[in-house]
mmCIF file with all atom_site columns, N, CA and C in Angstrom:
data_model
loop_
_atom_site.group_PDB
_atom_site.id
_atom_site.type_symbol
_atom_site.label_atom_id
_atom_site.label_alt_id
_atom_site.label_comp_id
_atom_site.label_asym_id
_atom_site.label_entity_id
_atom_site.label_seq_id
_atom_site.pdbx_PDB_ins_code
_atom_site.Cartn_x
_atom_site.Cartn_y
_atom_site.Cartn_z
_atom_site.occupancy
_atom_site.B_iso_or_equiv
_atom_site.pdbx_formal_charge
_atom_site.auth_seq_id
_atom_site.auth_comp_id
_atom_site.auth_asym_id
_atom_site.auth_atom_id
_atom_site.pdbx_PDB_model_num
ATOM 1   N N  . UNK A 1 1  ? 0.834   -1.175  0.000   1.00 80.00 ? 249 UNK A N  1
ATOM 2   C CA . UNK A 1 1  ? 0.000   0.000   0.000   1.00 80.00 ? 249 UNK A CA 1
ATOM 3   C C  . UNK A 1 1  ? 0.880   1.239   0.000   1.00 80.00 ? 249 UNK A C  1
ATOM 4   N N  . UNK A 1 2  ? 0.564   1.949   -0.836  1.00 86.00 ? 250 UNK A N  1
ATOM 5   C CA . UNK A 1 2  ? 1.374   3.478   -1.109  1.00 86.00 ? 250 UNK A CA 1
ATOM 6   C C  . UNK A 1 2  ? 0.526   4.615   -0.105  1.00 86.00 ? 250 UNK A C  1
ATOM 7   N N  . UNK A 1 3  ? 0.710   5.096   0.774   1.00 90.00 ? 251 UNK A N  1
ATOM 8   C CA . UNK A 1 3  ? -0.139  5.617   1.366   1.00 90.00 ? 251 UNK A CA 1
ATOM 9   C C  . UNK A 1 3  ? -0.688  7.478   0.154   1.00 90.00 ? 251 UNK A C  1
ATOM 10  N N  . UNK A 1 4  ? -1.394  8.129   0.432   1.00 92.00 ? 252 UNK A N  1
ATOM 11  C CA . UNK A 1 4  ? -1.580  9.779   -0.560  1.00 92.00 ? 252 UNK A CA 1
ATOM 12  C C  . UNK A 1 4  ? -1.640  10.455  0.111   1.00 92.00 ? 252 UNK A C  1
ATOM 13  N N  . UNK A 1 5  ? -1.043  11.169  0.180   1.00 92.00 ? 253 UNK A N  1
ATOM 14  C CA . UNK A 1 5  ? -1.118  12.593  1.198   1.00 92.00 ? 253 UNK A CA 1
ATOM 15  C C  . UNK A 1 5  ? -1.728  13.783  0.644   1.00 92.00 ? 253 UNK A C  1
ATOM 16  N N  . UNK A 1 6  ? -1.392  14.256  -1.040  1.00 95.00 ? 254 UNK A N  1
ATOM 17  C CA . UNK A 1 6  ? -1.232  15.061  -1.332  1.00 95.00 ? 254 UNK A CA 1
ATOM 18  C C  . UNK A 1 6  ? -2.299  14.997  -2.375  1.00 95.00 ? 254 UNK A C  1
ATOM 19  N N  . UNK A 1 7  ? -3.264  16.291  -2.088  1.00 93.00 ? 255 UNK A N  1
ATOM 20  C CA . UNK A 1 7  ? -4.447  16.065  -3.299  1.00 93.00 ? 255 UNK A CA 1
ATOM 21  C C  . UNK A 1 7  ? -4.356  16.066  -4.419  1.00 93.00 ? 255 UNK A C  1
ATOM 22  N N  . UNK A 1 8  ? -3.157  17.073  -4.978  1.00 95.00 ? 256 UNK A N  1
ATOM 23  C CA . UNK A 1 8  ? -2.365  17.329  -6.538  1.00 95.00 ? 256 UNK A CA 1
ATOM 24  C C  . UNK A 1 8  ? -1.916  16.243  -6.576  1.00 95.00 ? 256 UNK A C  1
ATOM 25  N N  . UNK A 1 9  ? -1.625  14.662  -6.165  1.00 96.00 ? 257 UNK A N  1
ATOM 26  C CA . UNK A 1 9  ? -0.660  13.668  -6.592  1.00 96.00 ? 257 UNK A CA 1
ATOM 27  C C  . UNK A 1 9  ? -0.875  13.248  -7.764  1.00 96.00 ? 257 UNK A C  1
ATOM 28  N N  . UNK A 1 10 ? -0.659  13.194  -8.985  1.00 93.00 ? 258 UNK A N  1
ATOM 29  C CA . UNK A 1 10 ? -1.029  12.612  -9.896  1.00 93.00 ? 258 UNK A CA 1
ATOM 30  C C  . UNK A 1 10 ? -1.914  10.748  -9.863  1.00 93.00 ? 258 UNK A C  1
ATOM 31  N N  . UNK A 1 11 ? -1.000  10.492  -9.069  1.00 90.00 ? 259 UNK A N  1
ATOM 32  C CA . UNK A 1 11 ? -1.816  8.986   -9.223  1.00 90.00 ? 259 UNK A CA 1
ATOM 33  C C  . UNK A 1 11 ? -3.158  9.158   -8.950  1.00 90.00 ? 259 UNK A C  1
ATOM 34  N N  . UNK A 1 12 ? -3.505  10.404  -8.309  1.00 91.00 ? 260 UNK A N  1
ATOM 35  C CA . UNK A 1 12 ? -5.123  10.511  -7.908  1.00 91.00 ? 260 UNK A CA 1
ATOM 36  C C  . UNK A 1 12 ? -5.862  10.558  -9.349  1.00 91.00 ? 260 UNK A C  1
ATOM 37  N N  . UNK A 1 13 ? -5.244  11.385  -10.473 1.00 88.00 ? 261 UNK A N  1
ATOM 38  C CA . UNK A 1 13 ? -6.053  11.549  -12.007 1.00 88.00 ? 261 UNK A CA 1
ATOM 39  C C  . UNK A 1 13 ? -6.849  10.892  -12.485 1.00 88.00 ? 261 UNK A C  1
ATOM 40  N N  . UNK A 1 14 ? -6.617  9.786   -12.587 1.00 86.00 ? 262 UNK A N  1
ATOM 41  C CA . UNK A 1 14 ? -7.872  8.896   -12.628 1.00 86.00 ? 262 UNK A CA 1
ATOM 42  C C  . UNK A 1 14 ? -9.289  8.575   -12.044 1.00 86.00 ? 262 UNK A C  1
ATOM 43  N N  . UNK A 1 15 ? -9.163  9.365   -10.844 1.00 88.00 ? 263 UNK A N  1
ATOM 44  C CA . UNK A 1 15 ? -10.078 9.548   -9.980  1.00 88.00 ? 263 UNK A CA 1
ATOM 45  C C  . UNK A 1 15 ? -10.517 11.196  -9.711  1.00 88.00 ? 263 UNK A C  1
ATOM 46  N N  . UNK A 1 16 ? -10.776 11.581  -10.737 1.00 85.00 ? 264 UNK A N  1
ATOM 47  C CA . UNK A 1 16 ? -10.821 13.373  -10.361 1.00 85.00 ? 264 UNK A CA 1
ATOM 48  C C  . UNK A 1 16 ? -11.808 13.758  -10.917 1.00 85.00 ? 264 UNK A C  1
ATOM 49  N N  . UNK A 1 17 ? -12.971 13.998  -10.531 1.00 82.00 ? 265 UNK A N  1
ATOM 50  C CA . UNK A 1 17 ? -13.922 14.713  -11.371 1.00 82.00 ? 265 UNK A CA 1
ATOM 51  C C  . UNK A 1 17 ? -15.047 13.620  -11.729 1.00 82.00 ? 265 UNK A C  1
ATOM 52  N N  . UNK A 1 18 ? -14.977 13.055  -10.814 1.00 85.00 ? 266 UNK A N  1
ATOM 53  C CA . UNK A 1 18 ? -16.157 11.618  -11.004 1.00 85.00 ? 266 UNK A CA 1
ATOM 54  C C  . UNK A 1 18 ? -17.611 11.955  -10.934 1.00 85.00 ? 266 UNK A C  1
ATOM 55  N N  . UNK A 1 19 ? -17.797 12.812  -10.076 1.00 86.00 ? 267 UNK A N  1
ATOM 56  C CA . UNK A 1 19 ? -19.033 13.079  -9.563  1.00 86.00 ? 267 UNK A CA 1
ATOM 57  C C  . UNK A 1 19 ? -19.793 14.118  -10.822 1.00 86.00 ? 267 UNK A C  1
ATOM 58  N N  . UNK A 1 20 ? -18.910 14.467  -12.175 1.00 86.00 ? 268 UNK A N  1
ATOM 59  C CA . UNK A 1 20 ? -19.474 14.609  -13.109 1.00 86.00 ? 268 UNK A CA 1
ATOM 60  C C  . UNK A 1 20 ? -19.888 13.831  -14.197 1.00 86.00 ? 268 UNK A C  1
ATOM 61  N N  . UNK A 1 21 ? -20.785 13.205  -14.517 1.00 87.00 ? 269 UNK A N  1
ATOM 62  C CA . UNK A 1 21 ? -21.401 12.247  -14.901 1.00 87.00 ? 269 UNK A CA 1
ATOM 63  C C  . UNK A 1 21 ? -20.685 12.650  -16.737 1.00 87.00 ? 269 UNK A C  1
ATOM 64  N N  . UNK A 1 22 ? -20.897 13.748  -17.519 1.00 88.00 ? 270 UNK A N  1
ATOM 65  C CA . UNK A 1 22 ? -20.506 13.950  -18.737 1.00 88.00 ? 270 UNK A CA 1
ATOM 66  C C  . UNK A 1 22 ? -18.709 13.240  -18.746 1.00 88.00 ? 270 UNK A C  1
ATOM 67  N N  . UNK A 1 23 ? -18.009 13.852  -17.738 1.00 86.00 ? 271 UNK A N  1
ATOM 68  C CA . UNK A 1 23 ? -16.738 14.191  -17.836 1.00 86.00 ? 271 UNK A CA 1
ATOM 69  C C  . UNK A 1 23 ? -16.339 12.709  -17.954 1.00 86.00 ? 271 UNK A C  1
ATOM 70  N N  . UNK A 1 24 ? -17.328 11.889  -16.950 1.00 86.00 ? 272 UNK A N  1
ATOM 71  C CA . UNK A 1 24 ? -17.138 10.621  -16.425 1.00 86.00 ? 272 UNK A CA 1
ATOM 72  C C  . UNK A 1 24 ? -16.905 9.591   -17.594 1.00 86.00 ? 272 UNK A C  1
ATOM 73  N N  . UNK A 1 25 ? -18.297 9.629   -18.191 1.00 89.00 ? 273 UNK A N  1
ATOM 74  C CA . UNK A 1 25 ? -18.697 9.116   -19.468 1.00 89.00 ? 273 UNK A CA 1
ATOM 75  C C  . UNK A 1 25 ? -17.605 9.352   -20.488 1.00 89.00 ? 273 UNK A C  1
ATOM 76  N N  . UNK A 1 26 ? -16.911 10.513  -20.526 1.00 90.00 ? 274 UNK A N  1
ATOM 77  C CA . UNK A 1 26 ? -16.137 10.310  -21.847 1.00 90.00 ? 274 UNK A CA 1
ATOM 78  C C  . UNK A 1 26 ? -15.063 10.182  -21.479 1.00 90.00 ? 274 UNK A C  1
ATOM 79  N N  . UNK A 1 27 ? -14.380 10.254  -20.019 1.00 88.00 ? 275 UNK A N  1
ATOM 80  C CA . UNK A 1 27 ? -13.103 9.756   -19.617 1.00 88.00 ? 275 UNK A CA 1
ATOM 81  C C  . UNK A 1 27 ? -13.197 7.935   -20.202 1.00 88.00 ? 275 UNK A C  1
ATOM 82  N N  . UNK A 1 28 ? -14.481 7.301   -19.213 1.00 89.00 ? 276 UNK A N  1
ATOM 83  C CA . UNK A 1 28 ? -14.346 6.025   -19.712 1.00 89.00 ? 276 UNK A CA 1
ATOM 84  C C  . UNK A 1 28 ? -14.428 5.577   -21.007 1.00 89.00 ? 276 UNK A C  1
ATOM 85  N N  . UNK A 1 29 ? -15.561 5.953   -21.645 1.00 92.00 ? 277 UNK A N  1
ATOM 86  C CA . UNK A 1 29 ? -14.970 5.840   -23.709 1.00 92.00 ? 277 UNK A CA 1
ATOM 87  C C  . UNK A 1 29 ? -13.962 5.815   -23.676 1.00 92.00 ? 277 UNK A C  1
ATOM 88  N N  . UNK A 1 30 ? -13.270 7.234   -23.648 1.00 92.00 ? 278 UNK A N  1
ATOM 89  C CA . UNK A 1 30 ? -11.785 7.332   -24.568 1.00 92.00 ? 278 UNK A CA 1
ATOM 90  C C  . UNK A 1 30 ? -10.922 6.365   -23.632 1.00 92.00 ? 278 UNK A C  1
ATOM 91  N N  . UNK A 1 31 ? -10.790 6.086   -22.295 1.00 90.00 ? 279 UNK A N  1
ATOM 92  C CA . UNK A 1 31 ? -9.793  5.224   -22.083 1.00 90.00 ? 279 UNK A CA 1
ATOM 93  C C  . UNK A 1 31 ? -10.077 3.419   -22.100 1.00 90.00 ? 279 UNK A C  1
ATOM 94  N N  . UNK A 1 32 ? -11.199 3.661   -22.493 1.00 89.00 ? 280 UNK A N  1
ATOM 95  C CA . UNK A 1 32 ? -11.720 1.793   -22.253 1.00 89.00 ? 280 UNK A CA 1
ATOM 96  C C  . UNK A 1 32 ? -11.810 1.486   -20.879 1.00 89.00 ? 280 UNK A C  1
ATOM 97  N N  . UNK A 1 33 ? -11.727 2.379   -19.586 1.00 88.00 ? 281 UNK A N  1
ATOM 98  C CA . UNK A 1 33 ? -11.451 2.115   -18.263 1.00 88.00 ? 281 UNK A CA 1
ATOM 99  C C  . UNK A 1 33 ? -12.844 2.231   -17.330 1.00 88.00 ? 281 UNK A C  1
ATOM 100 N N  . UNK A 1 34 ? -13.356 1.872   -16.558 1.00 88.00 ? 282 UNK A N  1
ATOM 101 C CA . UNK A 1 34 ? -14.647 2.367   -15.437 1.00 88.00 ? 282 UNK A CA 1
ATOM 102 C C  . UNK A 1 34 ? -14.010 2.067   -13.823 1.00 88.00 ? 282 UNK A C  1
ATOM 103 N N  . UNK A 1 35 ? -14.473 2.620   -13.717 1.00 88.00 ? 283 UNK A N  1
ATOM 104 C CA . UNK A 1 35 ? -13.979 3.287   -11.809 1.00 88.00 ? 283 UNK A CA 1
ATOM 105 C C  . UNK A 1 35 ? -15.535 2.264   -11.394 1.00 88.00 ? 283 UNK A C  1
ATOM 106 N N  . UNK A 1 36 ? -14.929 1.215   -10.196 1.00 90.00 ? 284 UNK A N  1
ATOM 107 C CA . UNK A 1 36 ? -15.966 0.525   -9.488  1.00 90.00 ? 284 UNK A CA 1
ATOM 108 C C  . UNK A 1 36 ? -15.851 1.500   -8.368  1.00 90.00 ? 284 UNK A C  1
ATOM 109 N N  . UNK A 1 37 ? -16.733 1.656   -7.307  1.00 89.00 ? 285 UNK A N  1
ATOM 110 C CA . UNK A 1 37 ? -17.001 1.855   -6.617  1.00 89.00 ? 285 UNK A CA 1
ATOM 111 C C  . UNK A 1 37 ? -17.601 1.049   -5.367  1.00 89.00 ? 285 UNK A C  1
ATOM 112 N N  . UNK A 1 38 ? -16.986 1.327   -3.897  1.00 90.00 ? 286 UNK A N  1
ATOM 113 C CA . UNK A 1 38 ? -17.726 0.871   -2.989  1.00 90.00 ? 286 UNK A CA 1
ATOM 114 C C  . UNK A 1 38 ? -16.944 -0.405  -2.489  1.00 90.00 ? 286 UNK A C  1
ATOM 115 N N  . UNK A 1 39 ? -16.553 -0.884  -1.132  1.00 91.00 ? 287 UNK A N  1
ATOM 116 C CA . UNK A 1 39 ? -15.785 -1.585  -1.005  1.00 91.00 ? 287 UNK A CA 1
ATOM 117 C C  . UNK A 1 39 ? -16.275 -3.390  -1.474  1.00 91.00 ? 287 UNK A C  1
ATOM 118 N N  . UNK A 1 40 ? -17.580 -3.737  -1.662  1.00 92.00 ? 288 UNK A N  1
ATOM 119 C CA . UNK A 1 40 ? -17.841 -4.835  -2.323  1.00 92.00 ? 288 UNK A CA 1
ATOM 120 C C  . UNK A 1 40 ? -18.162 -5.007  -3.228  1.00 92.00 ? 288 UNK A C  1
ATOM 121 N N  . UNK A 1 41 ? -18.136 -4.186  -4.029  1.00 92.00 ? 289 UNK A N  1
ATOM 122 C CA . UNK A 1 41 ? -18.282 -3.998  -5.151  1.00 92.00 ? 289 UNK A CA 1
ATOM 123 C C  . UNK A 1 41 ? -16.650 -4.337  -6.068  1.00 92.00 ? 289 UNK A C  1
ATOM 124 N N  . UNK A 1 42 ? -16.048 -3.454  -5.050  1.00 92.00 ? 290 UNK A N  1
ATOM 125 C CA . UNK A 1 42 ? -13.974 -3.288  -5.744  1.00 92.00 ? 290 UNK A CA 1
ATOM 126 C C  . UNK A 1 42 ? -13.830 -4.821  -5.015  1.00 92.00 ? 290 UNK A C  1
ATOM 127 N N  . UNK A 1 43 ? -13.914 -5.548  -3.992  1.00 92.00 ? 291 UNK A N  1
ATOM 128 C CA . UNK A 1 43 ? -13.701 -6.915  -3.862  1.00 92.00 ? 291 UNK A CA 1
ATOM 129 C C  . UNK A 1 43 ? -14.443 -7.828  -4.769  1.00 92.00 ? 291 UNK A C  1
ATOM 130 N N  . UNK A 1 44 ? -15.451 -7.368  -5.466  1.00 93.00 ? 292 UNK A N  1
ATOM 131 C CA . UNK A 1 44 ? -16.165 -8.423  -6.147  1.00 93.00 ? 292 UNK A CA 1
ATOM 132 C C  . UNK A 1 44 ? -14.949 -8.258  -7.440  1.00 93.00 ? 292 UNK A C  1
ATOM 133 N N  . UNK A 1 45 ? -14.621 -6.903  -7.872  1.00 92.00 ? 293 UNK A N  1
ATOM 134 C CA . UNK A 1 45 ? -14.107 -7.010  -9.240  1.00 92.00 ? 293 UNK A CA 1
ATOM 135 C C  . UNK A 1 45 ? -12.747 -7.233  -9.248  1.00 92.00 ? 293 UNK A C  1
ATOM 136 N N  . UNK A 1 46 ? -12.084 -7.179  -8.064  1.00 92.00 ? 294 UNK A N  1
ATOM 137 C CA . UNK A 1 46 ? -10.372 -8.024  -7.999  1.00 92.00 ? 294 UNK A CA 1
ATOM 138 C C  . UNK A 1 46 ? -10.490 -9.689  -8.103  1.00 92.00 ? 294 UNK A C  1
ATOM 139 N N  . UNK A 1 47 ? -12.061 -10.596 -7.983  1.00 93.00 ? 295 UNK A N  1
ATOM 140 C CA . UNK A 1 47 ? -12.027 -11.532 -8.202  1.00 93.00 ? 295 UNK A CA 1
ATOM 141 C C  . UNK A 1 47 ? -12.348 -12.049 -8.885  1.00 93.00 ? 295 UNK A C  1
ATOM 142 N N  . UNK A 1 48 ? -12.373 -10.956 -10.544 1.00 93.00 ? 296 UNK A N  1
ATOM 143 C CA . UNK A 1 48 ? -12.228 -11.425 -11.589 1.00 93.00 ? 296 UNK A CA 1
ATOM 144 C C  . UNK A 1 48 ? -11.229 -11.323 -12.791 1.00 93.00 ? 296 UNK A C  1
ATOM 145 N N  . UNK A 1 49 ? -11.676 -11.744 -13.728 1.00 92.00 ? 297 UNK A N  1
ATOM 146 C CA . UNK A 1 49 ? -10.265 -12.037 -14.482 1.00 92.00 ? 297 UNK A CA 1
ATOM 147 C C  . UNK A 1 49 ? -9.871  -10.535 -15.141 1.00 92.00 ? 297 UNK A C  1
ATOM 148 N N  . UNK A 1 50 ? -10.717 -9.117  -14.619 1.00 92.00 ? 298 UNK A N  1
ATOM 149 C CA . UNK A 1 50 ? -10.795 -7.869  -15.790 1.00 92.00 ? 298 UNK A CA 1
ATOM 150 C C  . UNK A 1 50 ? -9.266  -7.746  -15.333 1.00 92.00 ? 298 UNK A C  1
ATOM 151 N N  . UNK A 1 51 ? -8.268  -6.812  -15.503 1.00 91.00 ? 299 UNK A N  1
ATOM 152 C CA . UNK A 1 51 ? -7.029  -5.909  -15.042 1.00 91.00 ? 299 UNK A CA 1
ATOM 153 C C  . UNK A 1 51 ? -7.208  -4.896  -14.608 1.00 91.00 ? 299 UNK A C  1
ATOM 154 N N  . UNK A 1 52 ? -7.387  -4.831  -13.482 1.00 92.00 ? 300 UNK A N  1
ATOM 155 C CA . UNK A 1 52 ? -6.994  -3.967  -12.186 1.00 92.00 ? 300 UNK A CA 1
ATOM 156 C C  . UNK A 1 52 ? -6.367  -3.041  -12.426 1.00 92.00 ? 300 UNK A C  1
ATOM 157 N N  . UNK A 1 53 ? -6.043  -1.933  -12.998 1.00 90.00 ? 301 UNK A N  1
ATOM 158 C CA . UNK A 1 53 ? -4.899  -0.589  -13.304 1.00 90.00 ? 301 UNK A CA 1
ATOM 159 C C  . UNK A 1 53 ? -4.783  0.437   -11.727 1.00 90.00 ? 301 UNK A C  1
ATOM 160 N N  . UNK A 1 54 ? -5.639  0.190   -10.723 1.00 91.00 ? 302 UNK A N  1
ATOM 161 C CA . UNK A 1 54 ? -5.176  0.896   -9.414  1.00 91.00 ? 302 UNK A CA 1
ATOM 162 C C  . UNK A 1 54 ? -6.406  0.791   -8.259  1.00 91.00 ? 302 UNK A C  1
ATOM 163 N N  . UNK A 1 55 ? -6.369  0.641   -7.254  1.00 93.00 ? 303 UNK A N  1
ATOM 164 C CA . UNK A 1 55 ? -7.065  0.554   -6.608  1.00 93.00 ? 303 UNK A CA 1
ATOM 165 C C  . UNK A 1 55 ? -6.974  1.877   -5.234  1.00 93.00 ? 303 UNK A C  1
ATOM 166 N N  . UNK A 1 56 ? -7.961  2.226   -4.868  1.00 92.00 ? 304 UNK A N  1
ATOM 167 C CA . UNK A 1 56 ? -8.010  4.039   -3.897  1.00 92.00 ? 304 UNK A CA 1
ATOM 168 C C  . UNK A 1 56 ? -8.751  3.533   -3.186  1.00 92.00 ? 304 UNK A C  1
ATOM 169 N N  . UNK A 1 57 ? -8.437  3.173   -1.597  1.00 91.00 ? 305 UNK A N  1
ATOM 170 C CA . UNK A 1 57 ? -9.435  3.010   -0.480  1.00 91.00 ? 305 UNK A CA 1
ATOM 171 C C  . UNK A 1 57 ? -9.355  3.819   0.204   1.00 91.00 ? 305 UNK A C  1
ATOM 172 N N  . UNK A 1 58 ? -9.147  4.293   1.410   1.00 91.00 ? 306 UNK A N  1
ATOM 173 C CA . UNK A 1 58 ? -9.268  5.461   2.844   1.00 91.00 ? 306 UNK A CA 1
ATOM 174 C C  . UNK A 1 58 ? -8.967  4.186   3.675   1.00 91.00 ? 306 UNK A C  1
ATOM 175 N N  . UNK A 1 59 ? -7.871  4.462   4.330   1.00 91.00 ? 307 UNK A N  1
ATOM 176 C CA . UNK A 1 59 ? -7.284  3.919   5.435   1.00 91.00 ? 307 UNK A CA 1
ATOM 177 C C  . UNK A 1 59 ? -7.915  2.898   5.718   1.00 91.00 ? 307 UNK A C  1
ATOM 178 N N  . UNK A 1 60 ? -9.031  3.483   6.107   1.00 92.00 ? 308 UNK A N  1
ATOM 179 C CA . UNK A 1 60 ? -9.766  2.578   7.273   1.00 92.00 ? 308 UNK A CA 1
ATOM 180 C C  . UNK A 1 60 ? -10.546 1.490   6.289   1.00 92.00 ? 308 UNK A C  1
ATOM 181 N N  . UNK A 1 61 ? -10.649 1.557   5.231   1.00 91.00 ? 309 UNK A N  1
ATOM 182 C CA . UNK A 1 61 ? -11.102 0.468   4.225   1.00 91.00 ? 309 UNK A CA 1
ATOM 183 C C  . UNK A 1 61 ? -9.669  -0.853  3.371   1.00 91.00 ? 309 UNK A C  1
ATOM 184 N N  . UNK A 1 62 ? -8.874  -0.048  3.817   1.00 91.00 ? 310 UNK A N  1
ATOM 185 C CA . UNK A 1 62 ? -7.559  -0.758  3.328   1.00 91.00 ? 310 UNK A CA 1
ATOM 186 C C  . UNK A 1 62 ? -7.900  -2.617  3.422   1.00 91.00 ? 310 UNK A C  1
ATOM 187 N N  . UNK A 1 63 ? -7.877  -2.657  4.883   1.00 92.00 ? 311 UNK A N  1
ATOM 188 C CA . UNK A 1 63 ? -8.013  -4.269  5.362   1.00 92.00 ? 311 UNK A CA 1
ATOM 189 C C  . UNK A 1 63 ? -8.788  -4.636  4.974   1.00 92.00 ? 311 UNK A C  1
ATOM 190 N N  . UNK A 1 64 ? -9.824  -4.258  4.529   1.00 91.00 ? 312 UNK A N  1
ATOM 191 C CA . UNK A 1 64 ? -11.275 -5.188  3.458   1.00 91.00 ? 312 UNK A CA 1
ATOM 192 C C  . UNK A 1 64 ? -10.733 -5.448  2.279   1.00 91.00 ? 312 UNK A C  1
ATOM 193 N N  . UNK A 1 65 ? -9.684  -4.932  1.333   1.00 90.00 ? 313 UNK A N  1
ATOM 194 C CA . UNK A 1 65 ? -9.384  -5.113  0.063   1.00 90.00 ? 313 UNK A CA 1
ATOM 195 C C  . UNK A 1 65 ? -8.315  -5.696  -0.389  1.00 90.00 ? 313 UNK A C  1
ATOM 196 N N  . UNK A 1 66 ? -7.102  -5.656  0.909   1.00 91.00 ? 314 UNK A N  1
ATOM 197 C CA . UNK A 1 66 ? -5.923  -5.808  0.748   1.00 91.00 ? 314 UNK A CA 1
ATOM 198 C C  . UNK A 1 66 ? -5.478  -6.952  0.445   1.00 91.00 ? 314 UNK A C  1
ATOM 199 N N  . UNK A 1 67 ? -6.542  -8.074  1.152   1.00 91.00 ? 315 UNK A N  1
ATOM 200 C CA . UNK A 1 67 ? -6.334  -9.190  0.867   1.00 91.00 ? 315 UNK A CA 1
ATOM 201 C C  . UNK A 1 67 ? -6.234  -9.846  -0.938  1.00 91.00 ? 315 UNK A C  1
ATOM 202 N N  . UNK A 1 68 ? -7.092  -9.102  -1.683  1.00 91.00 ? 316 UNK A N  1
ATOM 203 C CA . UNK A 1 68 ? -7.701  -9.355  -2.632  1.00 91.00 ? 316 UNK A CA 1
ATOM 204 C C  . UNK A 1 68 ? -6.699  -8.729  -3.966  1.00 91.00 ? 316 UNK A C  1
ATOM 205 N N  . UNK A 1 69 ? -6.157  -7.534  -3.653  1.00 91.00 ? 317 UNK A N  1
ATOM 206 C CA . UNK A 1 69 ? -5.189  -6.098  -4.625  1.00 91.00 ? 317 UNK A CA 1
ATOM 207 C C  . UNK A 1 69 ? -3.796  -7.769  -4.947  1.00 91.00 ? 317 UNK A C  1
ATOM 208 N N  . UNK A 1 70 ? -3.987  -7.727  -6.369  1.00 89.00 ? 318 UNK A N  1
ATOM 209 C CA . UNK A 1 70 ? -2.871  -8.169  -6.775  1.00 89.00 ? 318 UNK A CA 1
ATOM 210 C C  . UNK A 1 70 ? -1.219  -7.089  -6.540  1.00 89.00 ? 318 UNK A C  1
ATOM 211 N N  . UNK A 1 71 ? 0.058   -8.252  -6.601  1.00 89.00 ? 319 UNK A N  1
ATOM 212 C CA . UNK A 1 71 ? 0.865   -7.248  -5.947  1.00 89.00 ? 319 UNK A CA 1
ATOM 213 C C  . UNK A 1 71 ? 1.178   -6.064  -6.916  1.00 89.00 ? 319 UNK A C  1
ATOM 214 N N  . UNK A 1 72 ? 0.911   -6.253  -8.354  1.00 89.00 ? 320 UNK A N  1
ATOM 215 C CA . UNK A 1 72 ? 1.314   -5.469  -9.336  1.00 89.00 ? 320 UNK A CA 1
ATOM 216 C C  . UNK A 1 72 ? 0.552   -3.927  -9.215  1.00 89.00 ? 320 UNK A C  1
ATOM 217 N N  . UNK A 1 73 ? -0.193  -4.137  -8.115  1.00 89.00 ? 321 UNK A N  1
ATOM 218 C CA . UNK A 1 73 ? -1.654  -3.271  -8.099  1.00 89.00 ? 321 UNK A CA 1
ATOM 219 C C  . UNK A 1 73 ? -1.344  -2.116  -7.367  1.00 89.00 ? 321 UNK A C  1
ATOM 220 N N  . UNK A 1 74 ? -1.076  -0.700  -8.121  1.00 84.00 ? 322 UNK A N  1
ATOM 221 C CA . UNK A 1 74 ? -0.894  0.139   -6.545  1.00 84.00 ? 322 UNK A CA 1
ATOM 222 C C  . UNK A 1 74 ? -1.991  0.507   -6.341  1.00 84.00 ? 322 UNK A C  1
#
């Protein structure tokens, strides 16, 4: 686990601006990518065969997922 401190971090980009539904929609088109949400939801989808490109919990959700985050996975 990489811990984030910093709201400008880039690794956050992928996750920025979600809560706009347009922005959302054409981030995922153009990259082929969708953001799961919700901690059983992100455990249901590490236990399948899609590729994982990053996973973002809050501390206190870490130990529900950790088990599951392949190691390649930051």
């Amino acid at each position: 686990m990489i811990p984030v401190v910093d709201p400008t971090d880039s690794r956050l980009d992928d996750y920025r601006d979600l809560r706009h539904p347009d922005t959302r929609i054409q981030r995922e088109a153009l990259t082929g990518t969708f953001v799961a949400e919700g901690v059983t939801v992100v455990r249901r989808l590490l236990t399948t065969e899609l590729r994982v490109r990053s996973v973002l919990v809050l501390a206190d959700n870490a130990p529900r997922v950790a088990d599951l985050v392949p190691a390649d996975v930051p």
